[in-house]
Amino acid sequence: MKKFSQFIEDKVDACCEACNEELIHEAAEYQGKKVTLNNPVRGGTKKFYVFVKNEKGNVVKVSFGDPNMEIKRDDPARRKSFRARHNCDNPGPKWKARYWSCYQWRSGSKVDS
């Protein structure tokens, strides 16, 4: 029999299969510089940033996360609360910050840096 915390963790993991998909890292050009797409990196104006292609096919920089807060996604209760608060069941398109925040708060893998 599963413990309640394991049950909740399994439910949270199952709700966002889109965030757990394997991201393909490919090279692109942003403002004359070579960049890697779909690869979150620490730094910039926020805690993380990532280069992605938007709906028009242009490469854009998406900044997300609060640099003054710690990611505590390994605590199942905190992860469940964060994912509910940010509607991670439907994270939206890749060129939005919410998608990448939900991606960082998935369970079972390390925070990309």
CSV table of N, CA and C in Angstrom, one decimal:
chain,number,residue,atom,x,y,z
A,1,MET,N,0.8,-1.2,0.0
A,1,MET,CA,0.0,0.0,0.0
A,1,MET,C,0.9,1.2,0.0
A,2,LYS,N,0.5,2.2,-0.8
A,2,LYS,CA,1.3,3.5,-0.9
A,2,LYS,C,1.0,4.4,0.3
A,3,LYS,N,2.0,5.2,0.7
A,3,LYS,CA,1.8,6.2,1.6
A,3,LYS,C,1.1,7.4,0.9
A,4,PHE,N,0.4,8.2,1.7
A,4,PHE,CA,-0.3,9.3,1.1
A,4,PHE,C,0.6,10.2,0.3
A,5,SER,N,1.8,10.5,0.9
A,5,SER,CA,2.7,11.4,0.2
A,5,SER,C,3.2,10.9,-1.1
A,6,GLN,N,3.4,9.5,-1.2
A,6,GLN,CA,3.7,8.9,-2.5
A,6,GLN,C,2.6,9.0,-3.5
A,7,PHE,N,1.4,8.8,-3.0
A,7,PHE,CA,0.2,8.9,-3.8
A,7,PHE,C,0.1,10.3,-4.4
A,8,ILE,N,0.3,11.4,-3.6
A,8,ILE,CA,0.2,12.8,-4.1
A,8,ILE,C,1.3,13.0,-5.1
A,9,GLU,N,2.5,12.5,-4.8
A,9,GLU,CA,3.7,12.7,-5.7
A,9,GLU,C,3.4,12.1,-7.0
A,10,ASP,N,2.8,10.9,-7.1
A,10,ASP,CA,2.5,10.3,-8.3
A,10,ASP,C,1.5,11.0,-9.1
A,11,LYS,N,0.5,11.6,-8.4
A,11,LYS,CA,-0.6,12.4,-9.1
A,11,LYS,C,0.0,13.7,-9.7
A,12,VAL,N,0.9,14.3,-8.9
A,12,VAL,CA,1.5,15.6,-9.4
A,12,VAL,C,2.4,15.3,-10.6
A,13,ASP,N,3.1,14.2,-10.6
A,13,ASP,CA,4.0,13.8,-11.7
A,13,ASP,C,3.2,13.5,-13.0
A,14,ALA,N,2.1,12.8,-12.8
A,14,ALA,CA,1.3,12.4,-13.9
A,14,ALA,C,0.6,13.6,-14.6
A,15,CYS,N,0.3,14.7,-13.9
A,15,CYS,CA,-0.5,15.8,-14.4
A,15,CYS,C,0.2,16.6,-15.4
A,16,CYS,N,1.5,16.6,-15.5
A,16,CYS,CA,2.3,17.5,-16.4
A,16,CYS,C,3.2,16.7,-17.3
A,17,GLU,N,2.7,15.8,-18.1
A,17,GLU,CA,3.6,15.1,-19.0
A,17,GLU,C,4.3,16.0,-20.0
A,18,ALA,N,3.6,17.1,-20.3
A,18,ALA,CA,4.2,18.0,-21.3
A,18,ALA,C,5.5,18.6,-20.8
A,19,CYS,N,5.6,18.8,-19.4
A,19,CYS,CA,6.8,19.4,-18.8
A,19,CYS,C,7.9,18.3,-18.8
A,20,ASN,N,7.6,17.1,-18.8
A,20,ASN,CA,8.6,16.0,-18.6
A,20,ASN,C,9.1,15.5,-20.0
A,21,GLU,N,8.6,16.1,-21.1
A,21,GLU,CA,9.0,15.7,-22.4
A,21,GLU,C,10.5,16.0,-22.5
A,22,GLU,N,11.2,15.2,-23.4
A,22,GLU,CA,12.6,15.4,-23.6
A,22,GLU,C,12.7,16.6,-24.5
A,23,LEU,N,13.5,17.6,-24.1
A,23,LEU,CA,13.7,18.8,-24.8
A,23,LEU,C,14.9,18.6,-25.8
A,24,ILE,N,14.8,19.1,-27.0
A,24,ILE,CA,15.8,19.0,-28.0
A,24,ILE,C,16.6,20.3,-27.9
A,25,HIS,N,17.9,20.1,-27.7
A,25,HIS,CA,18.8,21.3,-27.6
A,25,HIS,C,19.3,21.5,-29.0
A,26,GLU,N,19.1,22.6,-29.6
A,26,GLU,CA,19.6,22.9,-31.0
A,26,GLU,C,20.2,24.3,-31.0
A,27,ALA,N,21.1,24.5,-31.9
A,27,ALA,CA,21.8,25.8,-32.0
A,27,ALA,C,20.9,26.8,-32.8
A,28,ALA,N,21.0,28.1,-32.4
A,28,ALA,CA,20.3,29.1,-33.1
A,28,ALA,C,21.1,30.4,-33.0
A,29,GLU,N,20.6,31.5,-33.5
A,29,GLU,CA,21.2,32.8,-33.4
A,29,GLU,C,20.3,33.8,-32.8
A,30,TYR,N,20.7,34.5,-31.7
A,30,TYR,CA,20.0,35.5,-31.1
A,30,TYR,C,20.8,36.8,-31.0
A,31,GLN,N,20.3,37.8,-31.6
A,31,GLN,CA,21.0,39.1,-31.7
A,31,GLN,C,22.4,39.0,-32.1
A,32,GLY,N,22.7,38.1,-33.1
A,32,GLY,CA,24.0,38.0,-33.7
A,32,GLY,C,24.9,37.0,-32.9
A,33,LYS,N,24.4,36.4,-31.8
A,33,LYS,CA,25.2,35.4,-31.0
A,33,LYS,C,24.6,34.0,-31.2
A,34,LYS,N,25.5,33.0,-31.2
A,34,LYS,CA,25.1,31.6,-31.2
A,34,LYS,C,24.6,31.2,-29.8
A,35,VAL,N,23.4,30.7,-29.8
A,35,VAL,CA,22.8,30.2,-28.5
A,35,VAL,C,22.2,28.8,-28.7
A,36,THR,N,22.0,28.2,-27.5
A,36,THR,CA,21.4,26.8,-27.5
A,36,THR,C,19.9,27.0,-27.1
A,37,LEU,N,19.0,26.4,-27.9
A,37,LEU,CA,17.6,26.5,-27.6
A,37,LEU,C,17.2,25.5,-26.5
A,38,ASN,N,16.2,25.8,-25.7
A,38,ASN,CA,15.6,24.9,-24.8
A,38,ASN,C,16.5,24.4,-23.7
A,39,ASN,N,17.5,25.2,-23.3
A,39,ASN,CA,18.4,24.9,-22.3
A,39,ASN,C,18.5,25.9,-21.2
A,40,PRO,N,17.7,25.7,-20.1
A,40,PRO,CA,17.7,26.7,-19.0
A,40,PRO,C,19.1,26.9,-18.4
A,41,VAL,N,19.4,28.2,-18.2
A,41,VAL,CA,20.7,28.6,-17.6
A,41,VAL,C,20.5,29.6,-16.5
A,42,ARG,N,21.3,29.5,-15.4
A,42,ARG,CA,21.2,30.5,-14.3
A,42,ARG,C,21.8,31.8,-14.8
A,43,GLY,N,21.2,32.9,-14.3
A,43,GLY,CA,21.7,34.2,-14.5
A,43,GLY,C,20.7,35.1,-15.2
A,44,GLY,N,21.2,36.2,-15.8
A,44,GLY,CA,20.4,37.1,-16.4
A,44,GLY,C,19.7,38.1,-15.4
A,45,THR,N,18.6,38.6,-15.9
A,45,THR,CA,17.8,39.6,-15.0
A,45,THR,C,17.0,38.8,-14.0
A,46,LYS,N,16.7,37.6,-14.2
A,46,LYS,CA,16.0,36.8,-13.2
A,46,LYS,C,16.9,35.6,-12.7
A,47,LYS,N,16.3,34.6,-12.1
A,47,LYS,CA,17.1,33.5,-11.6
A,47,LYS,C,17.6,32.6,-12.8
A,48,PHE,N,16.8,32.4,-13.8
A,48,PHE,CA,17.1,31.6,-14.9
A,48,PHE,C,16.7,32.3,-16.2
A,49,TYR,N,17.3,31.8,-17.3
A,49,TYR,CA,16.8,32.3,-18.6
A,49,TYR,C,17.0,31.1,-19.6
A,50,VAL,N,16.2,31.2,-20.7
A,50,VAL,CA,16.3,30.1,-21.7
A,50,VAL,C,16.0,30.8,-23.0
A,51,PHE,N,16.6,30.3,-24.1
A,51,PHE,CA,16.3,30.8,-25.5
A,51,PHE,C,15.4,29.8,-26.1
A,52,VAL,N,14.3,30.3,-26.7
A,52,VAL,CA,13.3,29.4,-27.4
A,52,VAL,C,12.8,30.1,-28.6
A,53,LYS,N,12.1,29.3,-29.5
A,53,LYS,CA,11.5,29.9,-30.7
A,53,LYS,C,10.0,30.2,-30.3
A,54,ASN,N,9.5,31.4,-30.7
A,54,ASN,CA,8.1,31.7,-30.4
A,54,ASN,C,7.3,31.2,-31.5
A,55,GLU,N,6.0,31.5,-31.5
A,55,GLU,CA,5.0,31.0,-32.5
A,55,GLU,C,5.3,31.5,-33.9
A,56,LYS,N,6.1,32.6,-34.0
A,56,LYS,CA,6.4,33.1,-35.4
A,56,LYS,C,7.7,32.5,-35.9
A,57,GLY,N,8.4,31.8,-35.0
A,57,GLY,CA,9.7,31.1,-35.4
A,57,GLY,C,10.9,32.0,-35.0
A,58,ASN,N,10.7,33.1,-34.3
A,58,ASN,CA,11.8,34.0,-33.9
A,58,ASN,C,12.4,33.4,-32.6
A,59,VAL,N,13.7,33.6,-32.4
A,59,VAL,CA,14.4,33.2,-31.2
A,59,VAL,C,14.2,34.3,-30.2
A,60,VAL,N,13.7,33.9,-29.0
A,60,VAL,CA,13.4,34.9,-27.9
A,60,VAL,C,14.1,34.4,-26.6
A,61,LYS,N,14.4,35.3,-25.8
A,61,LYS,CA,15.0,35.0,-24.5
A,61,LYS,C,13.9,35.1,-23.4
A,62,VAL,N,13.6,34.0,-22.7
A,62,VAL,CA,12.6,34.0,-21.6
A,62,VAL,C,13.3,34.0,-20.3
A,63,SER,N,13.1,35.0,-19.5
A,63,SER,CA,13.7,35.0,-18.1
A,63,SER,C,12.6,34.6,-17.1
A,64,PHE,N,12.9,33.8,-16.1
A,64,PHE,CA,11.9,33.4,-15.1
A,64,PHE,C,12.6,33.1,-13.8
A,65,GLY,N,11.8,33.1,-12.7
A,65,GLY,CA,12.3,32.8,-11.4
A,65,GLY,C,12.7,34.0,-10.6
A,66,ASP,N,12.5,33.9,-9.3
A,66,ASP,CA,12.9,34.9,-8.4
A,66,ASP,C,14.3,34.7,-7.9
A,67,PRO,N,15.3,35.5,-8.1
A,67,PRO,CA,16.7,35.2,-7.7
A,67,PRO,C,16.9,35.2,-6.2
A,68,ASN,N,15.9,35.8,-5.4
A,68,ASN,CA,16.0,35.8,-4.0
A,68,ASN,C,15.3,34.7,-3.3
A,69,MET,N,14.8,33.7,-4.1
A,69,MET,CA,14.1,32.6,-3.5
A,69,MET,C,14.8,31.3,-3.8
A,70,GLU,N,14.7,30.3,-2.9
A,70,GLU,CA,15.3,29.0,-3.1
A,70,GLU,C,14.2,28.1,-3.7
A,71,ILE,N,14.6,27.2,-4.6
A,71,ILE,CA,13.7,26.2,-5.1
A,71,ILE,C,13.7,25.0,-4.2
A,72,LYS,N,12.6,24.8,-3.6
A,72,LYS,CA,12.4,23.6,-2.7
A,72,LYS,C,11.4,22.6,-3.2
A,73,ARG,N,11.7,22.2,-4.4
A,73,ARG,CA,10.7,21.3,-5.1
A,73,ARG,C,10.8,19.9,-4.6
A,74,ASP,N,11.8,19.5,-3.8
A,74,ASP,CA,11.9,18.1,-3.4
A,74,ASP,C,11.0,17.8,-2.2
A,75,ASP,N,10.3,18.8,-1.7
A,75,ASP,CA,9.3,18.7,-0.6
A,75,ASP,C,8.0,18.5,-1.4
A,76,PRO,N,7.4,17.3,-1.3
A,76,PRO,CA,6.1,17.0,-2.0
A,76,PRO,C,5.0,18.0,-1.8
A,77,ALA,N,4.9,18.5,-0.6
A,77,ALA,CA,3.8,19.4,-0.3
A,77,ALA,C,4.0,20.8,-0.9
A,78,ARG,N,5.3,21.2,-0.9
A,78,ARG,CA,5.6,22.5,-1.6
A,78,ARG,C,5.5,22.4,-3.1
A,79,ARG,N,5.9,21.3,-3.6
A,79,ARG,CA,5.8,21.1,-5.1
A,79,ARG,C,4.4,21.1,-5.5
A,80,LYS,N,3.5,20.4,-4.8
A,80,LYS,CA,2.1,20.3,-5.1
A,80,LYS,C,1.5,21.7,-5.0
A,81,SER,N,1.8,22.5,-4.0
A,81,SER,CA,1.3,23.8,-3.9
A,81,SER,C,1.7,24.7,-5.0
A,82,PHE,N,3.0,24.7,-5.3
A,82,PHE,CA,3.5,25.5,-6.4
A,82,PHE,C,2.8,25.2,-7.7
A,83,ARG,N,2.8,23.9,-8.0
A,83,ARG,CA,2.2,23.4,-9.3
A,83,ARG,C,0.7,23.8,-9.4
A,84,ALA,N,0.0,23.7,-8.3
A,84,ALA,CA,-1.4,24.1,-8.3
A,84,ALA,C,-1.6,25.6,-8.5
A,85,ARG,N,-0.7,26.4,-7.8
A,85,ARG,CA,-0.8,27.8,-7.8
A,85,ARG,C,-0.5,28.4,-9.2
A,86,HIS,N,0.4,27.7,-10.0
A,86,HIS,CA,0.8,28.1,-11.3
A,86,HIS,C,0.1,27.4,-12.4
A,87,ASN,N,-0.9,26.6,-12.1
A,87,ASN,CA,-1.6,25.9,-13.1
A,87,ASN,C,-0.7,25.0,-14.0
A,88,CYS,N,0.1,24.2,-13.4
A,88,CYS,CA,1.1,23.4,-14.2
A,88,CYS,C,0.5,22.3,-14.9
A,89,ASP,N,-0.8,22.0,-14.7
A,89,ASP,CA,-1.5,21.0,-15.5
A,89,ASP,C,-1.6,21.4,-16.9
A,90,ASN,N,-1.6,22.7,-17.2
A,90,ASN,CA,-1.6,23.3,-18.5
A,90,ASN,C,-0.6,24.4,-18.6
A,91,PRO,N,0.7,24.1,-18.8
A,91,PRO,CA,1.8,25.1,-18.6
A,91,PRO,C,1.8,26.1,-19.7
A,92,GLY,N,1.1,25.9,-20.8
A,92,GLY,CA,1.1,26.9,-21.9
A,92,GLY,C,2.3,26.6,-22.8
A,93,PRO,N,2.6,27.6,-23.7
A,93,PRO,CA,3.6,27.4,-24.7
A,93,PRO,C,5.0,27.6,-24.2
A,94,LYS,N,6.0,27.1,-24.9
A,94,LYS,CA,7.4,27.1,-24.4
A,94,LYS,C,7.9,28.5,-24.3
A,95,TRP,N,7.4,29.5,-25.0
A,95,TRP,CA,7.9,30.9,-25.0
A,95,TRP,C,7.3,31.7,-23.9
A,96,LYS,N,6.7,31.1,-22.9
A,96,LYS,CA,6.2,31.8,-21.7
A,96,LYS,C,7.0,31.3,-20.5
A,97,ALA,N,7.1,32.2,-19.5
A,97,ALA,CA,7.9,31.9,-18.3
A,97,ALA,C,7.2,30.8,-17.5
A,98,ARG,N,5.9,30.7,-17.5
A,98,ARG,CA,5.2,29.8,-16.7
A,98,ARG,C,5.6,28.3,-17.1
A,99,TYR,N,5.7,28.1,-18.4
A,99,TYR,CA,6.1,26.8,-18.9
A,99,TYR,C,7.4,26.4,-18.2
A,100,TRP,N,8.4,27.3,-18.2
A,100,TRP,CA,9.7,26.9,-17.8
A,100,TRP,C,9.8,26.8,-16.2
A,101,SER,N,9.0,27.6,-15.5
A,101,SER,CA,8.9,27.5,-14.1
A,101,SER,C,8.3,26.1,-13.7
A,102,CYS,N,7.3,25.7,-14.4
A,102,CYS,CA,6.7,24.4,-14.2
A,102,CYS,C,7.7,23.3,-14.5
A,103,TYR,N,8.4,23.5,-15.6
A,103,TYR,CA,9.4,22.6,-16.0
A,103,TYR,C,10.5,22.4,-14.9
A,104,GLN,N,10.9,23.5,-14.3
A,104,GLN,CA,11.9,23.4,-13.2
A,104,GLN,C,11.3,22.7,-12.0
A,105,TRP,N,10.0,22.8,-11.7
A,105,TRP,CA,9.4,22.2,-10.6
A,105,TRP,C,8.8,20.8,-10.8
A,106,ARG,N,9.3,20.1,-11.9
A,106,ARG,CA,8.9,18.7,-12.0
A,106,ARG,C,9.7,17.9,-11.0
A,107,SER,N,9.2,16.7,-10.7
A,107,SER,CA,9.9,15.9,-9.8
A,107,SER,C,10.7,14.8,-10.5
A,108,GLY,N,11.6,14.2,-9.8
A,108,GLY,CA,12.3,13.1,-10.4
A,108,GLY,C,13.6,13.5,-11.1
A,109,SER,N,13.9,14.8,-11.2
A,109,SER,CA,15.1,15.2,-11.9
A,109,SER,C,15.7,16.4,-11.2
A,110,LYS,N,16.9,16.7,-11.5
A,110,LYS,CA,17.6,17.9,-10.9
A,110,LYS,C,17.1,19.2,-11.5
A,111,VAL,N,17.3,20.2,-10.8
A,111,VAL,CA,17.0,21.6,-11.4
A,111,VAL,C,18.1,21.9,-12.4
A,112,ASP,N,17.7,22.2,-13.6
A,112,ASP,CA,18.7,22.6,-14.6
A,112,ASP,C,19.4,23.9,-14.3
A,113,SER,N,20.7,23.9,-14.5
A,113,SER,CA,21.4,25.2,-14.2
A,113,SER,C,22.4,25.5,-15.3
